[in-house]
Coordinates of C-alpha atoms in Angstrom, one line a residue:
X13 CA 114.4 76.3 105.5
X14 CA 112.8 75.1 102.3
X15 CA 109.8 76.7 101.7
X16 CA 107.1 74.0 99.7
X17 CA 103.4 75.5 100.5
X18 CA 103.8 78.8 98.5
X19 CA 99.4 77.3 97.8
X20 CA 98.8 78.2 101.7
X21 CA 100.8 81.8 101.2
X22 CA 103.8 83.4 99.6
X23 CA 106.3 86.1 100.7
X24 CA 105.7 90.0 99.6
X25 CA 107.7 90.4 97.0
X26 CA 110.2 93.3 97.0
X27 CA 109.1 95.1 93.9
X28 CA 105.7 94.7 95.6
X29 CA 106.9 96.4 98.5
X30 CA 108.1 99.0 97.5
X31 CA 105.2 99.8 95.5
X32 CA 103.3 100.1 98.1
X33 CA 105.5 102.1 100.7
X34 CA 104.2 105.8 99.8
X35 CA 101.1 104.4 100.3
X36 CA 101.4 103.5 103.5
X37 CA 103.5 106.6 104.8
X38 CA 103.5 109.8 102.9
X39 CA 100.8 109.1 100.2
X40 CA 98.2 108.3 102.2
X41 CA 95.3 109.7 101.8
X42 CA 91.5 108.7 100.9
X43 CA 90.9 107.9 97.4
X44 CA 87.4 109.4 98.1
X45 CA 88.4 112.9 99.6
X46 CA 88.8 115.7 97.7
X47 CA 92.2 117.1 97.9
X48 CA 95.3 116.7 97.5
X49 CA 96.4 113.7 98.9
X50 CA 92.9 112.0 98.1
X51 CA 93.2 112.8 94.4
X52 CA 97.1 111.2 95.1
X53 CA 95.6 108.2 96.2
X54 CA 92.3 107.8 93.8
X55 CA 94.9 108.0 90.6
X56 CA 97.0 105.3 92.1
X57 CA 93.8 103.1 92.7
X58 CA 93.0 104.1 89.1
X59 CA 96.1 103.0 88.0
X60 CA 96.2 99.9 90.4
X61 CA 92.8 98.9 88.7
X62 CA 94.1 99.6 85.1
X63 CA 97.0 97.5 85.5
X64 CA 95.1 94.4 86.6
X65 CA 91.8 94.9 83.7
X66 CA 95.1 94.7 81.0
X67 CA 95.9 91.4 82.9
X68 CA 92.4 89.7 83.2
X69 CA 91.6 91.3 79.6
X70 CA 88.8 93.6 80.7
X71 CA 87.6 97.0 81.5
X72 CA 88.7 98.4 84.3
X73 CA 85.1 99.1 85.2
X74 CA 84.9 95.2 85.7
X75 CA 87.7 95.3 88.4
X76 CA 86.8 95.5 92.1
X77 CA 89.1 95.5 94.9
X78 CA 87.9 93.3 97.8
X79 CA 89.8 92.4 101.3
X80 CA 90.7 88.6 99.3
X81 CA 89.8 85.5 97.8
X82 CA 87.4 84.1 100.2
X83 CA 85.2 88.0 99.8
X84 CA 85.9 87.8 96.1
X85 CA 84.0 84.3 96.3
X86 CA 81.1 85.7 98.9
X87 CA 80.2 88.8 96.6
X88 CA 80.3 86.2 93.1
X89 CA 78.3 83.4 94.1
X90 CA 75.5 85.5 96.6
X91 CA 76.1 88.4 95.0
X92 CA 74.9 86.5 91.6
X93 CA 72.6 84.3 92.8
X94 CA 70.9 86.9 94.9
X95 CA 70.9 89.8 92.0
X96 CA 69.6 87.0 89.2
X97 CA 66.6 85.7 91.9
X98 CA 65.6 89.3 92.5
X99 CA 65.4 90.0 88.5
X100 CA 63.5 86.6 87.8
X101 CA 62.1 84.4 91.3
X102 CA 62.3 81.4 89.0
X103 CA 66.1 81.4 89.5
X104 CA 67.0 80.0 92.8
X105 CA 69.8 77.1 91.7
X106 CA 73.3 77.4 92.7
X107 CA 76.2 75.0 91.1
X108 CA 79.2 73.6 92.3
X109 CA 81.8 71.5 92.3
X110 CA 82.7 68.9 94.6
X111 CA 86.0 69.9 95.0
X112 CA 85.4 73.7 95.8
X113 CA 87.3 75.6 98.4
X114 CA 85.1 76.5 101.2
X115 CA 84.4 80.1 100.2
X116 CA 82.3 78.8 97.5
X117 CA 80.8 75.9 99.3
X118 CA 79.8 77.9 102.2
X119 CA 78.6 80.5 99.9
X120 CA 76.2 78.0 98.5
X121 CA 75.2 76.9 101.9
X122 CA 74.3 80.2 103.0
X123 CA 72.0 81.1 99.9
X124 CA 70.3 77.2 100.7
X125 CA 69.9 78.2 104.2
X126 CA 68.6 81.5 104.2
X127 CA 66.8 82.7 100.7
X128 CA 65.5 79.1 99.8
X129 CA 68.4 78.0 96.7
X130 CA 68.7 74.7 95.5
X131 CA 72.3 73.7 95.6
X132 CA 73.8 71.2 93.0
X133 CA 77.1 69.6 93.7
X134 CA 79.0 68.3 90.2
X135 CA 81.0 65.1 90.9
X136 CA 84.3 64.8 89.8
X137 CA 86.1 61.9 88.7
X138 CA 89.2 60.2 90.5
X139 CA 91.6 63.2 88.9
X140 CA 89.4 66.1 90.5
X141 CA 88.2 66.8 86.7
X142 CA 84.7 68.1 85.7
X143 CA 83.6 66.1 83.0
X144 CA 81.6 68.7 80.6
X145 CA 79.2 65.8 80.9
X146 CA 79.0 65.2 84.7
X147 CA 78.5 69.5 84.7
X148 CA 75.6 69.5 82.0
X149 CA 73.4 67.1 83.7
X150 CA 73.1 69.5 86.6
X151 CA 72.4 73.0 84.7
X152 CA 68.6 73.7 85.2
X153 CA 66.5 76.5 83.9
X154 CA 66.2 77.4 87.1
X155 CA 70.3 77.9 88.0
X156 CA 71.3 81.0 88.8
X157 CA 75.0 81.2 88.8
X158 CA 77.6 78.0 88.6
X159 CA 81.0 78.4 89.8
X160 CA 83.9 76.1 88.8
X161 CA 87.0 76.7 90.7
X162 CA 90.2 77.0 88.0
X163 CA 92.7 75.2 89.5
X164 CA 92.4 73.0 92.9
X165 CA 94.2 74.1 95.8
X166 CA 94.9 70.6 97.8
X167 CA 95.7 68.1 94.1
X168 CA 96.4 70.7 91.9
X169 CA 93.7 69.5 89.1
X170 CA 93.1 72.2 86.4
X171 CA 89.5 72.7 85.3
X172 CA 88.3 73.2 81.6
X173 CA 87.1 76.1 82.1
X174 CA 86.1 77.7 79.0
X175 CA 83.9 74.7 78.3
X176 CA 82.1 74.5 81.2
X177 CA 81.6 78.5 81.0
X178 CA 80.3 77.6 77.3
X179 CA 77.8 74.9 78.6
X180 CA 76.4 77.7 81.3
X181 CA 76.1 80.2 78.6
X182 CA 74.0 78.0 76.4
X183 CA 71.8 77.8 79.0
X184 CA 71.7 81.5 80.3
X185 CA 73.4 80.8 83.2
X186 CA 75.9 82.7 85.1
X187 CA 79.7 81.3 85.2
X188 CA 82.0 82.1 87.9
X189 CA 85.6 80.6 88.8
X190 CA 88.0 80.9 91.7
X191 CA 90.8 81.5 90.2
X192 CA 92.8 81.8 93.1
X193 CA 95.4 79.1 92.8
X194 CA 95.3 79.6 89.3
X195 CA 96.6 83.5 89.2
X196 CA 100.0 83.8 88.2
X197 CA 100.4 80.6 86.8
X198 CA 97.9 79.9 84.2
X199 CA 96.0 82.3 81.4
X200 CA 93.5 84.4 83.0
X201 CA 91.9 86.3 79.9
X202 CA 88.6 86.7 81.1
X203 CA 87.4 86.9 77.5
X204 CA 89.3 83.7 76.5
X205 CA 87.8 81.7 80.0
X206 CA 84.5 82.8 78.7
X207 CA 83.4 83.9 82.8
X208 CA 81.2 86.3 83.9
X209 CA 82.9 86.2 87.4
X210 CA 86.3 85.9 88.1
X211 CA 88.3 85.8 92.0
X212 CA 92.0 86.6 92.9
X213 CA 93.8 86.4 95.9
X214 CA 97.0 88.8 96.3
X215 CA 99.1 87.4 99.3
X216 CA 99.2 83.7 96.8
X217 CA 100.9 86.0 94.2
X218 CA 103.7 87.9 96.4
X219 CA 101.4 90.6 97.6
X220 CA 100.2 91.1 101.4
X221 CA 97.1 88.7 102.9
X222 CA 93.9 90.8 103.2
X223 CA 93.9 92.1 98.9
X224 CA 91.9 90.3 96.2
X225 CA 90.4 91.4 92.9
X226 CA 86.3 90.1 91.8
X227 CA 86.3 90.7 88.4
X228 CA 82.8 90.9 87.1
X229 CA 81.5 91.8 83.5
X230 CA 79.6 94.8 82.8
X231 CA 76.6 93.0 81.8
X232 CA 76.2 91.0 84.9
X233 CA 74.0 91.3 87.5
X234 CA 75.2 92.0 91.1
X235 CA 73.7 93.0 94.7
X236 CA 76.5 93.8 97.0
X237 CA 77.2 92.2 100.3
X238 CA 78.4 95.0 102.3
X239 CA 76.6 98.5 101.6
X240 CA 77.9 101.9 102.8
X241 CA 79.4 104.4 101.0
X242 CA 79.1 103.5 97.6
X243 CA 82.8 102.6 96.6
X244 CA 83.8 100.1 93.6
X245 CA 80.9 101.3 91.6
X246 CA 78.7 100.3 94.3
X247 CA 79.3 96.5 94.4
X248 CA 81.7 97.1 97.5
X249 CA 81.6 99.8 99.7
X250 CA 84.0 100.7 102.4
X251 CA 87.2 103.0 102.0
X252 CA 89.5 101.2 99.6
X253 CA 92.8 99.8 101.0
X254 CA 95.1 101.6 98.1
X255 CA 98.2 100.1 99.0
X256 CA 97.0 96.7 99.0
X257 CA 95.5 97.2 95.4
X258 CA 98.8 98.8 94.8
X259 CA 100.4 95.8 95.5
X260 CA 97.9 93.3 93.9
X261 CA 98.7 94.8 90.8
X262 CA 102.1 95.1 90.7
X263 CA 102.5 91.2 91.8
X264 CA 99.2 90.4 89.5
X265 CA 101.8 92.6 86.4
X266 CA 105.0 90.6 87.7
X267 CA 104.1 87.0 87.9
X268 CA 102.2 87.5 84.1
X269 CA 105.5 88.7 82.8
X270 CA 107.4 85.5 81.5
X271 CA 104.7 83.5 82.7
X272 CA 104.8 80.6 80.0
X273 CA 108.5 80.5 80.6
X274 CA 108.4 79.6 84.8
X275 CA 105.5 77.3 83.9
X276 CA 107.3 75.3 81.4
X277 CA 110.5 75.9 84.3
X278 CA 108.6 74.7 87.2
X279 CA 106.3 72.2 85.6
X280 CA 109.7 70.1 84.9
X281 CA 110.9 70.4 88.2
X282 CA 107.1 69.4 89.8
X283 CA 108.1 66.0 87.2
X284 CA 110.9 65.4 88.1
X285 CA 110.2 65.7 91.9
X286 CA 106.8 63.5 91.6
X287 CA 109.1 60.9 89.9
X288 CA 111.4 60.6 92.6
X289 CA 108.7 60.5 95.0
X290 CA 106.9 57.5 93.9
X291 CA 110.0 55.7 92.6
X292 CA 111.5 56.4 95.9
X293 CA 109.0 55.7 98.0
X294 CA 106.8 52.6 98.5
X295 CA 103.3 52.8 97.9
X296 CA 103.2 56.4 97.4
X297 CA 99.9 57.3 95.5
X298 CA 99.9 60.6 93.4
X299 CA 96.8 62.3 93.7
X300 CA 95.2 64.9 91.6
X301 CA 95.4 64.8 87.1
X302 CA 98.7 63.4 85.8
X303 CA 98.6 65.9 82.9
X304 CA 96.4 68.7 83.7
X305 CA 97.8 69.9 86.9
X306 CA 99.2 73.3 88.5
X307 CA 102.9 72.9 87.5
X308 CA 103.4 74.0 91.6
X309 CA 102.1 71.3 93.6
X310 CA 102.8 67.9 93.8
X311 CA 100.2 66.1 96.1
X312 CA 100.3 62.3 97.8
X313 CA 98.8 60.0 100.1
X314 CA 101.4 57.5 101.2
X315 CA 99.3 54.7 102.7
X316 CA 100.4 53.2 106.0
X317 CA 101.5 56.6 107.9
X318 CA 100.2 59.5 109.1
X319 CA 100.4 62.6 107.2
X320 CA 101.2 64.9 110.1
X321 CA 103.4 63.0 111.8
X322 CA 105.4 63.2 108.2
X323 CA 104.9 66.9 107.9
X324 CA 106.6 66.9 111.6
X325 CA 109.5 65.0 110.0
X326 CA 109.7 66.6 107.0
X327 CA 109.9 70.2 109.2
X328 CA 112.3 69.2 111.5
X329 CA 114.7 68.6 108.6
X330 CA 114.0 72.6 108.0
X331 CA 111.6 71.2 104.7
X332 CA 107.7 73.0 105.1
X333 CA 104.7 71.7 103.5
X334 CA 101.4 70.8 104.2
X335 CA 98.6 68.3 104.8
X336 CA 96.7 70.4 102.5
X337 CA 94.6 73.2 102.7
X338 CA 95.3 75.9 105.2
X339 CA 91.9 76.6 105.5
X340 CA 91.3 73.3 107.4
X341 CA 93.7 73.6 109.4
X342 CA 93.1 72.4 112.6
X343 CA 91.1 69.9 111.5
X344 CA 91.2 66.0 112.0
X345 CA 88.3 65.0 109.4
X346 CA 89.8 63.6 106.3
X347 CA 90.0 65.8 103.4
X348 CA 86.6 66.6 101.5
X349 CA 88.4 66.8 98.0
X350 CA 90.1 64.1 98.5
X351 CA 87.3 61.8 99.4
X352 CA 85.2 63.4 96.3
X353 CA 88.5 61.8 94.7
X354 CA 87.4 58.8 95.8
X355 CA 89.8 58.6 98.1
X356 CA 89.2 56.2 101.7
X357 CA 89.1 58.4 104.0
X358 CA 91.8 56.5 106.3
X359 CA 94.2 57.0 103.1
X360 CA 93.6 60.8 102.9
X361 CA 94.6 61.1 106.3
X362 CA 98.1 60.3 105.3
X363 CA 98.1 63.5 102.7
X364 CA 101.0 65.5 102.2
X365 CA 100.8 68.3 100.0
X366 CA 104.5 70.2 98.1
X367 CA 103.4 73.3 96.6
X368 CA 105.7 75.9 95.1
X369 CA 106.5 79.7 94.1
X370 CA 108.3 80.7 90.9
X371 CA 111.8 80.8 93.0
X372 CA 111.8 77.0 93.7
X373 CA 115.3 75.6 92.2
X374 CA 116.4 72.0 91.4
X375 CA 118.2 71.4 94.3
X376 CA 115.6 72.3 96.6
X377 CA 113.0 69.6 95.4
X378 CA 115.9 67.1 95.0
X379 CA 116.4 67.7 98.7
X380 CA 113.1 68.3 99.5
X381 CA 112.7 63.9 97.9
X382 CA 115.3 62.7 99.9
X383 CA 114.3 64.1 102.8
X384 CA 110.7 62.4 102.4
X385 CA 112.0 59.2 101.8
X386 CA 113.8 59.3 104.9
X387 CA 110.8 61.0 106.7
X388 CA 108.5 58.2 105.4
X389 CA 110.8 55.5 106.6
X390 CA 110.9 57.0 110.0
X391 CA 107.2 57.3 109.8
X392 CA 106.9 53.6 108.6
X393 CA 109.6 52.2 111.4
X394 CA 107.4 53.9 114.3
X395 CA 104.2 52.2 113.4
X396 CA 102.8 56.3 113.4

């Protein structure tokens, strides 16, 4: 099998794994009892949470552990909004993007729905780009929080970031990113991006599903979402799972190390494979930013067929991929990104998206083409 939707989920890492064993057998303890094996396990989350601050470039007071991406996304964009509203009634905007994974959009929803926000969507151009102008005409004085995700899941398109963040600063307002996609691929210096609020996902770095990180800076305001105990400095309470933070940290320190290296790697490989896919194949459309892309995905729309009946083509040649994101899975609507593409929707339906880890090799993209082509053709000769 050739793995291509390492965007959906990646394999635990062995170095991951086995930083996490004691954990999860003899060192297992609660970071919040005192003895022993609690002490054991509140150093390791102590060292868990240092190792990932020296990543994102921050105190490791800014750090908390959550269950994933999609909490990290719930506790930054309500937890904001909600904190900034009660500190100033005024606020009670929310920004986003049109192309945001549904954490964040349903986020939004929920603060429109329930405490009376105002939510803002940001259009994006036919790349999935942000304009800094397109953002700046939606800032208010009254917007709370904005969140930008980093990098998009289903095209790839990378976001400028630290601009945006600028433009929110100018204005007072608070800046968060998924950087979910992003991690392990692309700078994530907090101070650099300029954010307030920053989310990770482990099991998309070679850690296990059900870890993320929410990094947010000292100075910002947050209420918590789930109350308790009093854990991650009160902003998450619940017993923390050690050997998931563990094992966040350790993929979080491993995919940083030669990072620039496997991105330059990769990102020639994703070229060379979306050359041979859209000289190879008629009418294939490329979708997402030509330039400022994930070097690990490689999206399409190849007009005239339907994308799953490719991806069942594609996987009975032992090749895996997807239509796009796992999260809408299920699904027969056409994809939202892709329509705030500008996209019809009858030509997002034929989506197929190649996303890759950091072990992807040459000769599994060049079979990976070859096997489209013919998939396509298939496709193409069925009339499906």
């Amino acid at each position: 099998m050739i793995f291509l939707d390492a965007a959906a989920t990646t394999p635990v890492r062995r170095e991951v794994l086995d930083a996490m064993w004691p954990y999860l057998t003899g060192e297992f303890g609660n970071p919040s009892s005192h003895h022993t094996l609690g002490e054991a396990a509140a150093t390791a989350l102590a060292d868990a949470r240092r190792s990932v601050a020296a990543v994102l470039g921050c105190r490791p007071g800014e750090v908390t552990f959550t269950a994933g991406g999609t909490e990290a996304d719930n506790l930054a964009v309500k937890g904001i909004a909600l904190a900034r509203q009660a500190a100033d009634p005024r606020l009670n905007r929310v920004v986003i993007t049109a192309v945001e994974h549904p954490a964040v959009e349903e986020s939004a929803r929920y603060l429109e729905r329930f405490h009376g926000f105002a939510v803002d969507v940001v259009p994006v151009d036919g790349t999935g780009r942000v304009t800094p102008e397109a953002f700046r005409k939606v800032l208010t004085p009254e917007t709370a929080v904005a969140s930008v995700m980093y990098a998009n899941n289903e095209v790839g398109t990378v976001q400028p970031i630290a601009e945006l963040a600028a433009l929110a600063h100018e204005r007072g307002i608070a800046f968060h990113t998924d950087a979910v996609q992003a991690a392990g691929w692309l700078p994530l210096d907090t101070k650099a991006l300029d954010v307030d609020a920053m989310s990770i996902s482990g099991h998309k770095l070679g850690a296990p599903k059900g870890c993320g990180v929410l990094f947010v800076r000292g100075r910002t305001k947050l209420e918590p979402l789930i109350h308790g105990g009093g854990q991650e400095r009160g902003r998450r309470s619940g017993t923390e799972n050690v050997a998931g933070a563990v094992g966040l940290a350790t993929a979080l320190a491993l995919a940083q190390a030669g990072q620039a290296e496997q991105r330059r790697r990769v990102a020639g490989l994703r070229d060379t494979f979306i050359h041979a896919v859209l000289t190879g194949v008629p009418g294939a459309v490329l979708t997402g930013h030509p330039v400022e892309r994930l070097p690990s995905v490689a999206s399409f729309c190849f007009p005239g067929t339907s994308g799953e009946s490719v991806l069942l083509e594609l996987e009975r040649q032992g090749i895996v991929c997807s239509s796009g994101s796992a999260c809408a899975a299920g699904s027969d609507a056409p994809s939202p990104v892709l329509k705030a593409l500008g996209i019809a929707a009858e030509v997002a339906q034929t989506a197929v998206r190649f996303s890759f880890d950091a072990a992807v090799t040459e000769a599994d993209l060049a079979t990976a083409a070859a096997g489209l082509q013919d998939a396509i053709g298939r496709v193409r000769a069925l009339g499906a």
